Amino acid sequence: MKSLSLKSPVLEIVERDFHGLFSGELGLSSIKGGQSAADAALAALDVTGYAHSRSEVLPKSRRGASVLSPYIRHNLLTLSQVYRAVKTAPYKDREKFQDELYWQEYARHLYARIGTRLFENLRFDANATSQGDGWNRDMLCVDEVVAELENDGWLVNQTRMWLASHWTVRNDVGWLHGQERMYQALLDGSRAANLLGWQWTVGAGTGKPYGFARWQVEKRAPGLCSQCPLSQACPIQEFPEEVSLNRLDVDSLLERDPDPENTSGPRLAVKNDSPKFVLLTIDSMGDDDSALKANPDLPAVFVFNEDALQKLQLSSRRIGFYLETLKDLSERRELQIYLGDPYQFVRDNPVAVTFAPVPSFKKFYGLAEIHPYPWLQQPHSGSVKSFSAWRKSTR
Ligand SMILES: Cc1cc2nc3c(=O)[nH]c(=O)nc-3n(C[C@H](O)[C@H](O)[C@H](O)COP(=O)(O)OP(=O)(O)OC[C@H]3O[C@@H](n4cnc5c(N)ncnc54)[C@H](O)[C@@H]3O)c2cc1C
């Protein structure tokens, strides 16, 4: 277990301590990590016009998306907090925005329930595994969007759909590889929302693949096609041919959860021992983390999982976002940072931690305290087959 110091600038720390553990060129996103940055973004949130402009791509000034996702993903902002923040927004915009927050919650419930099964086609047989690179960078629309993904680690929902569709629906490359590439780069990359986004775009969730064609580019990024070297020979001039995907047998776990308490984690803190540390995980890095709040006098600890980083090869932007977040927290709280094995840390030390609804949480043994996860809605035992079926049971 190597102890890391936060004294140097973030990029220097990435270069010095994360050598071989990140992919792509060294750099930081324009979206800053940290509770202070998250609070400022929430204070500036104004969703007026959101319903109309959430899907706009270019110019950037037309975009209506909130860019809160990196903070929401790591619970620097909880979904409940963001949900409440728009309560006085115009009706149409508020409804649309809150509906999207529910999509995020749906992704979390689905992943909490079915775990790594979300890496397989859920309901329809889409191409998940063929090797290749599904993004032709000679097309300006694809090139611009991939460049934004790589340079800034963030995309609007619309262009995530373009990329996912282009990769699998048009170019017939397995969606698992595309989602991995996006996951490496996205500051908000979560298995829950990324796998859901890919499954739904390529048709594995609904049977209806989303078709990406020049039409969307002209509508959402007017003027881009006229600058494209392939403008007169556009490979996506027409929509891709409609295909019908074979329906798969429904997994009974999608219909019903036999153990919703296990899926949701504890509703009240579970206390097994006296903790000496509060362990933060990437699913909960905010000042309002329930384990942190319950133990105001204990030092906080964050362990970068070296083996996982070695395999995942996340971008330096993602690692930089975590370091910025930790630096910000260290101004208010005693904090120790390590590169090593978080599961070993928990075996060796009594820690308090906030439950995370992800399969890897089960690898923690002997936790001193487990604190509740900040759900927007408590998970239910009904269907999670589709967003609408899931929503029906949440009401
Ligand atoms: C292929 C694909 C991959 C995706 N991967 C991720 C991912 O790894 N992490 C991630 O958080 N989201 C992912 N999304 C969902 C969505 O694109 C992003 O949450 C959204 O673009 C983030 O930008 P924003 O904060 O400005 O969103 P806004 O439009 O301002 O929405 C506010 C919040 O609502 C939630 N939200 C909005 N749209 C969706 C959606 N379609 N599904 C789930 N939640 C939504 C997010 O938490 C978002 O921050 C993916 C979508 C697709 C199609």
Tab-separated table of C-alpha atoms and ligand atoms in Angstrom:
chain	number	residue	atom	x	y	z
A	1	MET	CA	0.000	0.000	0.000
A	2	LYS	CA	1.623	3.227	-1.140
A	3	SER	CA	0.726	6.470	0.597
A	4	LEU	CA	0.056	9.378	-1.803
A	5	SER	CA	0.656	13.043	-1.089
A	6	LEU	CA	-1.679	15.677	-2.508
A	7	LYS	CA	0.840	18.497	-2.198
A	8	SER	CA	1.833	18.733	-5.900
A	9	PRO	CA	-0.398	19.961	-8.741
A	10	VAL	CA	-2.854	17.285	-9.841
A	11	LEU	CA	-1.247	16.554	-13.212
A	12	GLU	CA	2.116	16.043	-11.546
A	13	ILE	CA	0.561	13.544	-9.144
A	14	VAL	CA	-1.027	11.640	-12.026
A	15	GLU	CA	2.253	11.535	-13.926
A	16	ARG	CA	4.363	10.589	-10.910
A	17	ASP	CA	2.124	8.153	-9.026
A	18	PHE	CA	-0.164	6.687	-11.694
A	19	HIS	CA	2.442	5.773	-14.271
A	20	GLY	CA	1.121	2.852	-16.386
A	21	LEU	CA	-2.295	3.136	-14.731
A	22	PHE	CA	-4.038	5.506	-17.148
A	23	SER	CA	-4.663	5.665	-20.887
A	24	GLY	CA	-4.506	8.464	-23.458
A	25	GLU	CA	-2.687	11.745	-23.265
A	26	LEU	CA	-2.029	13.414	-19.962
A	27	GLY	CA	-4.492	16.235	-19.308
A	28	LEU	CA	-7.356	17.514	-17.184
A	29	SER	CA	-10.991	18.168	-18.013
A	30	SER	CA	-12.479	21.654	-17.945
A	31	ILE	CA	-14.981	20.200	-15.424
A	32	LYS	CA	-13.372	20.445	-12.006
A	33	GLY	CA	-13.706	17.831	-9.314
A	34	GLY	CA	-14.608	18.523	-5.703
A	35	GLN	CA	-17.485	19.320	-3.380
A	36	SER	CA	-16.833	23.059	-3.770
A	37	ALA	CA	-17.111	22.814	-7.569
A	38	ALA	CA	-20.222	20.638	-7.230
A	39	ASP	CA	-21.890	23.111	-4.862
A	40	ALA	CA	-21.089	26.000	-7.204
A	41	ALA	CA	-22.537	24.091	-10.170
A	42	LEU	CA	-25.708	23.346	-8.234
A	43	ALA	CA	-26.039	26.968	-7.094
A	44	ALA	CA	-25.794	28.072	-10.750
A	45	LEU	CA	-28.291	25.458	-12.003
A	46	ASP	CA	-31.094	26.928	-14.081
A	47	VAL	CA	-33.120	24.439	-16.098
A	48	THR	CA	-35.327	27.012	-17.818
A	49	GLY	CA	-35.541	25.857	-21.451
A	50	TYR	CA	-34.136	22.410	-20.598
A	51	ALA	CA	-36.999	20.462	-22.200
A	52	HIS	CA	-36.331	22.147	-25.518
A	53	SER	CA	-32.535	22.311	-25.469
A	54	ARG	CA	-31.192	19.283	-23.558
A	55	SER	CA	-30.256	17.541	-26.814
A	56	GLU	CA	-28.532	20.460	-28.527
A	57	VAL	CA	-24.908	19.754	-29.428
A	58	LEU	CA	-23.289	22.709	-31.230
A	59	PRO	CA	-22.623	25.509	-30.815
A	60	LYS	CA	-22.010	24.841	-27.144
A	61	SER	CA	-23.910	28.019	-26.212
A	62	ARG	CA	-27.164	26.302	-27.332
A	63	ARG	CA	-26.722	23.372	-24.979
A	64	GLY	CA	-29.331	22.996	-22.257
A	65	ALA	CA	-27.736	20.062	-20.442
A	66	SER	CA	-26.762	20.788	-16.826
A	67	VAL	CA	-23.302	19.098	-16.843
A	68	LEU	CA	-23.992	17.922	-13.293
A	69	SER	CA	-23.404	14.256	-14.093
A	70	PRO	CA	-19.787	13.984	-12.834
A	71	TYR	CA	-20.966	15.280	-9.444
A	72	ILE	CA	-24.104	13.150	-9.397
A	73	ARG	CA	-22.169	10.043	-10.375
A	74	HIS	CA	-19.947	10.318	-7.278
A	75	ASN	CA	-22.724	11.550	-4.998
A	76	LEU	CA	-21.035	14.900	-4.500
A	77	LEU	CA	-24.587	15.892	-5.355
A	78	THR	CA	-27.279	13.382	-4.487
A	79	LEU	CA	-30.181	12.867	-6.854
A	80	SER	CA	-32.567	14.039	-4.110
A	81	GLN	CA	-30.635	17.283	-3.692
A	82	VAL	CA	-30.687	17.991	-7.433
A	83	TYR	CA	-34.354	16.955	-7.663
A	84	ARG	CA	-35.277	19.484	-4.962
A	85	ALA	CA	-33.113	22.228	-6.508
A	86	VAL	CA	-35.406	22.551	-9.540
A	87	LYS	CA	-38.714	22.655	-7.680
A	88	THR	CA	-39.529	26.210	-8.816
A	89	ALA	CA	-38.463	25.720	-12.460
A	90	PRO	CA	-41.079	26.041	-15.237
A	91	TYR	CA	-43.348	22.964	-15.243
A	92	LYS	CA	-42.267	21.435	-18.570
A	93	ASP	CA	-38.556	21.849	-17.874
A	94	ARG	CA	-38.847	20.601	-14.310
A	95	GLU	CA	-40.800	17.513	-15.392
A	96	LYS	CA	-38.306	16.648	-18.115
A	97	PHE	CA	-35.269	17.235	-15.913
A	98	GLN	CA	-36.660	15.265	-12.976
A	99	ASP	CA	-37.581	12.462	-15.358
A	100	GLU	CA	-33.918	12.262	-16.400
A	101	LEU	CA	-32.891	12.077	-12.752
A	102	TYR	CA	-35.218	9.107	-12.506
A	103	TRP	CA	-33.415	7.497	-15.449
A	104	GLN	CA	-30.224	7.743	-13.408
A	105	GLU	CA	-31.971	6.213	-10.419
A	106	TYR	CA	-33.399	3.484	-12.648
A	107	ALA	CA	-29.878	2.647	-13.866
A	108	ARG	CA	-28.711	2.365	-10.264
A	109	HIS	CA	-31.637	0.140	-9.263
A	110	LEU	CA	-31.180	-2.091	-12.296
A	111	TYR	CA	-27.443	-2.528	-11.687
A	112	ALA	CA	-27.939	-3.003	-7.946
A	113	ARG	CA	-30.433	-5.770	-8.707
A	114	ILE	CA	-28.794	-7.673	-11.560
A	115	GLY	CA	-25.125	-6.717	-11.103
A	116	THR	CA	-22.663	-7.962	-13.721
A	117	ARG	CA	-25.555	-9.480	-15.690
A	118	LEU	CA	-25.882	-5.913	-17.080
A	119	PHE	CA	-22.755	-6.634	-19.155
A	120	GLU	CA	-24.864	-9.115	-21.200
A	121	ASN	CA	-27.691	-8.378	-23.636
A	122	LEU	CA	-30.718	-7.935	-21.435
A	123	ARG	CA	-33.780	-8.605	-23.568
A	124	PHE	CA	-32.763	-8.592	-27.249
A	125	ASP	CA	-29.793	-10.076	-29.037
A	126	ALA	CA	-27.578	-7.155	-30.143
A	127	ASN	CA	-23.948	-7.507	-31.232
A	128	ALA	CA	-22.074	-7.299	-27.941
A	129	THR	CA	-18.690	-8.800	-28.643
A	130	SER	CA	-17.331	-8.346	-32.237
A	131	GLN	CA	-13.899	-6.727	-32.154
A	132	GLY	CA	-13.030	-3.488	-33.932
A	133	ASP	CA	-13.198	0.283	-33.730
A	134	GLY	CA	-16.662	1.572	-34.626
A	135	TRP	CA	-15.840	5.275	-34.820
A	136	ASN	CA	-14.734	6.592	-38.270
A	137	ARG	CA	-12.827	9.744	-37.433
A	138	ASP	CA	-12.808	10.919	-41.036
A	139	MET	CA	-16.417	12.005	-40.417
A	140	LEU	CA	-16.364	15.404	-38.724
A	141	CYS	CA	-19.403	14.661	-36.526
A	142	VAL	CA	-17.754	11.527	-35.128
A	143	ASP	CA	-14.334	13.157	-34.889
A	144	GLU	CA	-15.618	16.209	-32.996
A	145	VAL	CA	-17.544	14.109	-30.531
A	146	VAL	CA	-14.753	11.591	-29.890
A	147	ALA	CA	-12.339	14.511	-29.447
A	148	GLU	CA	-14.656	16.055	-26.843
A	149	LEU	CA	-14.942	12.704	-25.084
A	150	GLU	CA	-11.162	12.354	-24.978
A	151	ASN	CA	-10.287	15.978	-24.173
A	152	ASP	CA	-13.036	16.808	-21.730
A	153	GLY	CA	-14.368	13.477	-20.507
A	154	TRP	CA	-17.966	14.505	-20.966
A	155	LEU	CA	-20.684	14.440	-23.662
A	156	VAL	CA	-24.322	15.455	-23.908
A	157	ASN	CA	-26.749	12.537	-24.005
A	158	GLN	CA	-27.460	13.087	-27.694
A	159	THR	CA	-23.843	12.546	-28.798
A	160	ARG	CA	-23.429	9.540	-26.509
A	161	MET	CA	-26.306	8.047	-28.505
A	162	TRP	CA	-24.641	8.987	-31.800
A	163	LEU	CA	-21.432	7.264	-30.788
A	164	ALA	CA	-23.085	4.146	-29.413
A	165	SER	CA	-25.330	3.806	-32.456
A	166	HIS	CA	-22.527	4.445	-34.927
A	167	TRP	CA	-20.307	1.877	-33.221
A	168	THR	CA	-22.787	-0.992	-33.142
A	169	VAL	CA	-25.917	-0.254	-35.187
A	170	ARG	CA	-24.078	1.117	-38.228
A	171	ASN	CA	-20.611	-0.455	-37.995
A	172	ASP	CA	-21.601	-3.744	-36.340
A	173	VAL	CA	-18.875	-3.687	-33.698
A	174	GLY	CA	-19.672	-5.251	-30.304
A	175	TRP	CA	-21.216	-2.729	-27.907
A	176	LEU	CA	-19.273	-4.011	-24.906
A	177	HIS	CA	-16.022	-2.684	-26.404
A	178	GLY	CA	-17.570	0.684	-27.223
A	179	GLN	CA	-18.996	1.069	-23.735
A	180	GLU	CA	-15.580	0.247	-22.277
A	181	ARG	CA	-13.949	2.981	-24.317
A	182	MET	CA	-16.544	5.498	-23.221
A	183	TYR	CA	-16.260	4.348	-19.627
A	184	GLN	CA	-12.504	4.951	-19.634
A	185	ALA	CA	-12.966	8.566	-20.680
A	186	LEU	CA	-16.216	9.761	-19.058
A	187	LEU	CA	-15.843	11.678	-15.804
A	188	ASP	CA	-19.335	10.469	-14.967
A	189	GLY	CA	-18.578	6.945	-16.185
A	190	SER	CA	-20.628	4.496	-14.161
A	191	ARG	CA	-21.301	0.900	-15.047
A	192	ALA	CA	-24.958	1.414	-14.202
A	193	ALA	CA	-25.687	4.368	-16.517
A	194	ASN	CA	-23.154	3.558	-19.213
A	195	LEU	CA	-24.253	-0.054	-19.659
A	196	LEU	CA	-27.890	1.027	-19.591
A	197	GLY	CA	-27.197	3.786	-22.161
A	198	TRP	CA	-25.454	1.367	-24.525
A	199	GLN	CA	-28.005	-1.435	-24.097
A	200	TRP	CA	-30.877	0.955	-24.779
A	201	THR	CA	-29.222	2.684	-27.758
A	202	VAL	CA	-28.207	-0.511	-29.567
A	203	GLY	CA	-31.594	-2.123	-28.943
A	204	ALA	CA	-30.561	-4.788	-26.420
A	205	GLY	CA	-32.964	-3.261	-23.907
A	206	THR	CA	-35.903	-2.401	-26.111
A	207	GLY	CA	-35.523	-4.321	-29.402
A	208	LYS	CA	-35.475	-0.969	-31.235
A	209	PRO	CA	-31.953	0.210	-32.101
A	210	TYR	CA	-31.494	3.988	-32.318
A	211	GLY	CA	-30.497	4.993	-35.846
A	212	PHE	CA	-27.907	7.738	-36.258
A	213	ALA	CA	-27.879	9.664	-39.538
A	214	ARG	CA	-26.934	13.036	-40.999
A	215	TRP	CA	-30.398	14.294	-40.127
A	216	GLN	CA	-29.594	14.450	-36.366
A	217	VAL	CA	-26.274	16.214	-37.011
A	218	GLU	CA	-27.936	18.892	-39.133
A	219	LYS	CA	-30.647	19.375	-36.507
A	220	ARG	CA	-28.471	19.331	-33.388
A	221	ALA	CA	-25.177	20.743	-34.689
A	222	PRO	CA	-26.170	22.978	-37.616
A	223	GLY	CA	-23.274	23.980	-39.844
A	224	LEU	CA	-21.046	21.031	-38.932
A	225	CYS	CA	-21.778	18.941	-42.030
A	226	SER	CA	-20.796	21.758	-44.391
A	227	GLN	CA	-17.259	21.707	-42.928
A	228	CYS	CA	-16.931	17.919	-43.143
A	229	PRO	CA	-14.511	16.496	-45.746
A	230	LEU	CA	-17.148	13.816	-46.410
A	231	SER	CA	-19.980	16.286	-46.838
A	232	GLN	CA	-20.580	15.196	-50.445
A	233	ALA	CA	-20.064	11.507	-49.693
A	234	CYS	CA	-21.644	11.249	-46.274
A	235	PRO	CA	-21.564	7.637	-45.002
A	236	ILE	CA	-24.608	8.333	-42.821
A	237	GLN	CA	-26.698	10.265	-45.361
A	238	GLU	CA	-29.583	7.840	-44.829
A	239	PHE	CA	-30.788	6.182	-41.663
A	240	PRO	CA	-29.429	2.654	-41.151
A	241	GLU	CA	-31.700	-0.139	-42.252
A	242	GLU	CA	-34.197	-1.134	-39.601
A	243	VAL	CA	-33.430	-4.530	-38.115
A	244	SER	CA	-35.430	-6.624	-35.727
A	245	LEU	CA	-33.364	-8.177	-32.982
A	246	ASN	CA	-34.156	-11.619	-31.636
A	247	ARG	CA	-35.936	-11.562	-28.313
A	248	LEU	CA	-34.144	-13.349	-25.482
A	249	ASP	CA	-35.729	-15.268	-22.613
A	250	VAL	CA	-36.570	-12.865	-19.792
A	251	ASP	CA	-34.383	-13.247	-16.736
A	252	SER	CA	-36.737	-13.691	-13.775
A	253	LEU	CA	-34.602	-11.250	-11.773
A	254	LEU	CA	-35.767	-8.481	-14.114
A	255	GLU	CA	-39.374	-9.248	-13.188
A	256	ARG	CA	-38.996	-9.618	-9.437
A	257	ASP	CA	-36.399	-9.134	-6.735
A	258	PRO	CA	-36.539	-11.942	-4.166
A	259	ASP	CA	-34.328	-9.958	-1.781
A	260	PRO	CA	-34.829	-6.169	-2.103
A	261	GLU	CA	-33.164	-5.491	1.280
A	262	ASN	CA	-29.942	-7.025	-0.025
A	263	THR	CA	-30.214	-4.956	-3.209
A	264	SER	CA	-30.771	-1.639	-1.455
A	265	GLY	CA	-28.349	-2.057	1.444
A	266	PRO	CA	-29.261	-1.040	4.984
A	267	ARG	CA	-31.879	1.641	5.681
A	268	LEU	CA	-30.233	2.430	9.024
A	269	ALA	CA	-26.547	2.309	9.956
A	270	VAL	CA	-25.270	-1.185	10.824
A	271	LYS	CA	-22.696	-1.054	13.657
A	272	ASN	CA	-20.509	-4.116	14.167
A	273	ASP	CA	-17.413	-2.579	15.750
A	274	SER	CA	-15.790	0.777	16.578
A	275	PRO	CA	-14.359	2.276	13.394
A	276	LYS	CA	-10.985	4.035	13.269
A	277	PHE	CA	-11.388	5.377	9.728
A	278	VAL	CA	-14.093	6.395	7.295
A	279	LEU	CA	-13.461	4.805	3.921
A	280	LEU	CA	-14.732	6.720	0.904
A	281	THR	CA	-15.503	4.900	-2.343
A	282	ILE	CA	-15.969	6.361	-5.807
A	283	ASP	CA	-19.714	5.891	-5.347
A	284	SER	CA	-19.732	8.342	-2.461
A	285	MET	CA	-17.101	11.069	-2.290
A	286	GLY	CA	-19.129	14.016	-1.029
A	287	ASP	CA	-19.048	15.879	2.278
A	288	ASP	CA	-22.527	14.518	2.944
A	289	ASP	CA	-21.381	10.886	2.692
A	290	SER	CA	-23.400	9.249	5.458
A	291	ALA	CA	-20.418	7.435	7.033
A	292	LEU	CA	-18.387	10.682	7.061
A	293	LYS	CA	-21.194	12.632	8.653
A	294	ALA	CA	-21.786	9.996	11.307
A	295	ASN	CA	-18.090	10.003	12.284
A	296	PRO	CA	-17.006	13.662	12.231
A	297	ASP	CA	-13.835	13.036	14.285
A	298	LEU	CA	-12.401	10.113	12.325
A	299	PRO	CA	-9.870	10.526	9.522
A	300	ALA	CA	-11.168	9.808	6.037
A	301	VAL	CA	-9.327	7.374	3.751
A	302	PHE	CA	-9.444	6.842	0.018
A	303	VAL	CA	-7.649	3.887	-1.570
A	304	PHE	CA	-7.105	3.966	-5.341
A	305	ASN	CA	-7.507	0.339	-6.384
A	306	GLU	CA	-4.238	-0.357	-8.175
A	307	ASP	CA	-5.269	-3.669	-9.759
A	308	ALA	CA	-8.519	-2.201	-11.042
A	309	LEU	CA	-6.761	0.866	-12.471
A	310	GLN	CA	-4.217	-1.373	-14.168
A	311	LYS	CA	-7.023	-3.244	-15.928
A	312	LEU	CA	-9.388	-0.365	-16.615
A	313	GLN	CA	-6.854	2.152	-17.926
A	314	LEU	CA	-9.074	5.142	-17.160
A	315	SER	CA	-8.115	8.492	-18.667
A	316	SER	CA	-5.927	10.915	-16.722
A	317	ARG	CA	-8.943	13.266	-16.749
A	318	ARG	CA	-10.904	10.797	-14.644
A	319	ILE	CA	-8.070	10.218	-12.210
A	320	GLY	CA	-7.486	13.985	-12.099
A	321	PHE	CA	-11.158	14.520	-11.231
A	322	TYR	CA	-10.802	12.159	-8.241
A	323	LEU	CA	-7.616	13.863	-7.092
A	324	GLU	CA	-9.236	17.305	-7.348
A	325	THR	CA	-12.159	16.001	-5.308
A	326	LEU	CA	-9.858	14.598	-2.628
A	327	LYS	CA	-7.738	17.742	-2.528
A	328	ASP	CA	-10.854	19.804	-1.980
A	329	LEU	CA	-12.038	17.503	0.818
A	330	SER	CA	-8.609	17.594	2.489
A	331	GLU	CA	-9.128	21.303	3.144
A	332	ARG	CA	-11.923	20.422	5.556
A	333	ARG	CA	-11.123	16.944	6.783
A	334	GLU	CA	-8.098	14.861	7.775
A	335	LEU	CA	-7.580	12.596	4.790
A	336	GLN	CA	-5.196	9.748	3.945
A	337	ILE	CA	-4.792	8.567	0.375
A	338	TYR	CA	-3.288	5.298	-0.804
A	339	LEU	CA	-2.648	3.364	-3.969
A	340	GLY	CA	-3.169	-0.324	-3.272
A	341	ASP	CA	-5.956	-2.708	-2.346
A	342	PRO	CA	-9.037	-1.178	-0.657
A	343	TYR	CA	-10.354	-4.646	0.276
A	344	GLN	CA	-7.126	-5.410	2.142
A	345	PHE	CA	-7.349	-2.037	3.894
A	346	VAL	CA	-10.775	-3.029	5.175
A	347	ARG	CA	-9.507	-6.429	6.326
A	348	ASP	CA	-6.653	-4.736	8.222
A	349	ASN	CA	-8.554	-1.784	9.720
A	350	PRO	CA	-11.960	-1.179	11.305
A	351	VAL	CA	-13.705	1.198	8.903
A	352	ALA	CA	-17.046	2.899	8.511
A	353	VAL	CA	-18.267	3.043	4.914
A	354	THR	CA	-21.383	4.044	2.994
A	355	PHE	CA	-23.090	1.194	1.171
A	356	ALA	CA	-22.628	1.279	-2.618
A	357	PRO	CA	-25.158	-0.502	-4.864
A	358	VAL	CA	-22.510	-2.133	-7.055
A	359	PRO	CA	-21.250	-5.733	-7.198
A	360	SER	CA	-17.736	-4.889	-5.929
A	361	PHE	CA	-19.119	-3.683	-2.589
A	362	LYS	CA	-19.623	-7.353	-1.670
A	363	LYS	CA	-15.837	-7.763	-1.648
A	364	PHE	CA	-15.555	-5.784	1.593
A	365	TYR	CA	-15.380	-8.160	4.567
A	366	GLY	CA	-15.569	-7.272	8.227
A	367	LEU	CA	-16.820	-3.700	7.936
A	368	ALA	CA	-17.127	-1.955	11.307
A	369	GLU	CA	-20.019	0.249	10.176
A	370	ILE	CA	-22.180	0.277	7.034
A	371	HIS	CA	-24.185	3.430	6.395
A	372	PRO	CA	-27.225	3.770	4.092
A	373	TYR	CA	-26.938	4.728	0.437
A	374	PRO	CA	-28.730	7.997	-0.516
A	375	TRP	CA	-31.434	6.599	-2.788
A	376	LEU	CA	-33.835	8.954	-4.514
A	377	GLN	CA	-36.391	6.145	-4.155
A	378	GLN	CA	-36.001	3.010	-2.088
A	379	PRO	CA	-35.566	0.027	-4.489
A	380	HIS	CA	-38.715	-2.078	-4.844
A	381	SER	CA	-39.128	-5.736	-5.663
A	382	GLY	CA	-41.217	-5.189	-8.838
A	383	SER	CA	-40.209	-5.218	-12.490
A	384	VAL	CA	-37.081	-3.423	-13.751
A	385	LYS	CA	-37.574	-4.727	-17.311
A	386	SER	CA	-38.190	-1.250	-18.655
A	387	PHE	CA	-38.063	2.291	-17.309
A	388	SER	CA	-41.851	2.614	-17.460
A	389	ALA	CA	-42.448	-0.709	-15.668
A	390	TRP	CA	-39.951	0.293	-12.987
A	391	ARG	CA	-41.494	3.766	-12.599
A	392	LYS	CA	-44.973	2.288	-12.161
A	393	SER	CA	-43.801	0.386	-9.086
A	394	THR	CA	-42.010	3.412	-7.612
A	395	ARG	CA	-45.151	5.534	-7.432
B	1	LIG	C1	-24.443	5.468	-24.600
B	1	LIG	C2	-24.728	6.233	-23.317
B	1	LIG	C3	-23.818	6.165	-22.262
B	1	LIG	C4	-24.075	6.866	-21.069
B	1	LIG	N1	-23.183	6.762	-20.026
B	1	LIG	C5	-23.425	7.405	-18.861
B	1	LIG	C6	-22.540	7.278	-17.764
B	1	LIG	O1	-21.543	6.558	-17.803
B	1	LIG	N2	-22.819	7.984	-16.631
B	1	LIG	C7	-23.926	8.790	-16.534
B	1	LIG	O2	-24.133	9.401	-15.465
B	1	LIG	N3	-24.796	8.875	-17.553
B	1	LIG	C8	-24.584	8.230	-18.703
B	1	LIG	N4	-25.467	8.354	-19.745
B	1	LIG	C9	-26.715	9.106	-19.527
B	1	LIG	C10	-26.675	10.597	-19.936
B	1	LIG	O3	-26.199	10.718	-21.237
B	1	LIG	C11	-25.840	11.448	-18.997
B	1	LIG	O4	-26.226	11.231	-17.666
B	1	LIG	C12	-26.028	12.928	-19.313
B	1	LIG	O5	-25.709	13.185	-20.656
B	1	LIG	C13	-25.156	13.747	-18.390
B	1	LIG	O6	-25.178	15.100	-18.712
B	1	LIG	P1	-25.916	16.169	-17.808
B	1	LIG	O7	-25.516	16.035	-16.392
B	1	LIG	O8	-25.745	17.492	-18.454
B	1	LIG	O9	-27.412	15.684	-17.953
B	1	LIG	P2	-28.780	16.479	-17.833
B	1	LIG	O10	-29.478	16.344	-19.125
B	1	LIG	O11	-28.584	17.836	-17.303
B	1	LIG	O12	-29.575	15.587	-16.784
B	1	LIG	C14	-29.413	15.725	-15.369
B	1	LIG	C15	-29.024	14.387	-14.777
B	1	LIG	O13	-30.002	13.400	-15.090
B	1	LIG	C16	-29.371	12.142	-15.297
B	1	LIG	N5	-29.576	11.729	-16.691
B	1	LIG	C17	-29.830	12.503	-17.773
B	1	LIG	N6	-30.045	11.736	-18.874
B	1	LIG	C18	-29.892	10.455	-18.473
B	1	LIG	C19	-29.972	9.191	-19.122
B	1	LIG	N7	-30.300	9.084	-20.407
B	1	LIG	N8	-29.724	8.062	-18.388
B	1	LIG	C20	-29.407	8.140	-17.086
B	1	LIG	N9	-29.324	9.307	-16.405
B	1	LIG	C21	-29.577	10.446	-17.081
B	1	LIG	C22	-27.894	12.353	-15.027
B	1	LIG	O14	-27.621	12.047	-13.687
B	1	LIG	C23	-27.729	13.833	-15.321
B	1	LIG	O15	-26.608	14.392	-14.663
B	1	LIG	C24	-25.253	7.651	-20.947
B	1	LIG	C25	-26.155	7.715	-22.026
B	1	LIG	C26	-25.887	7.021	-23.191
B	1	LIG	C27	-26.874	7.109	-24.321
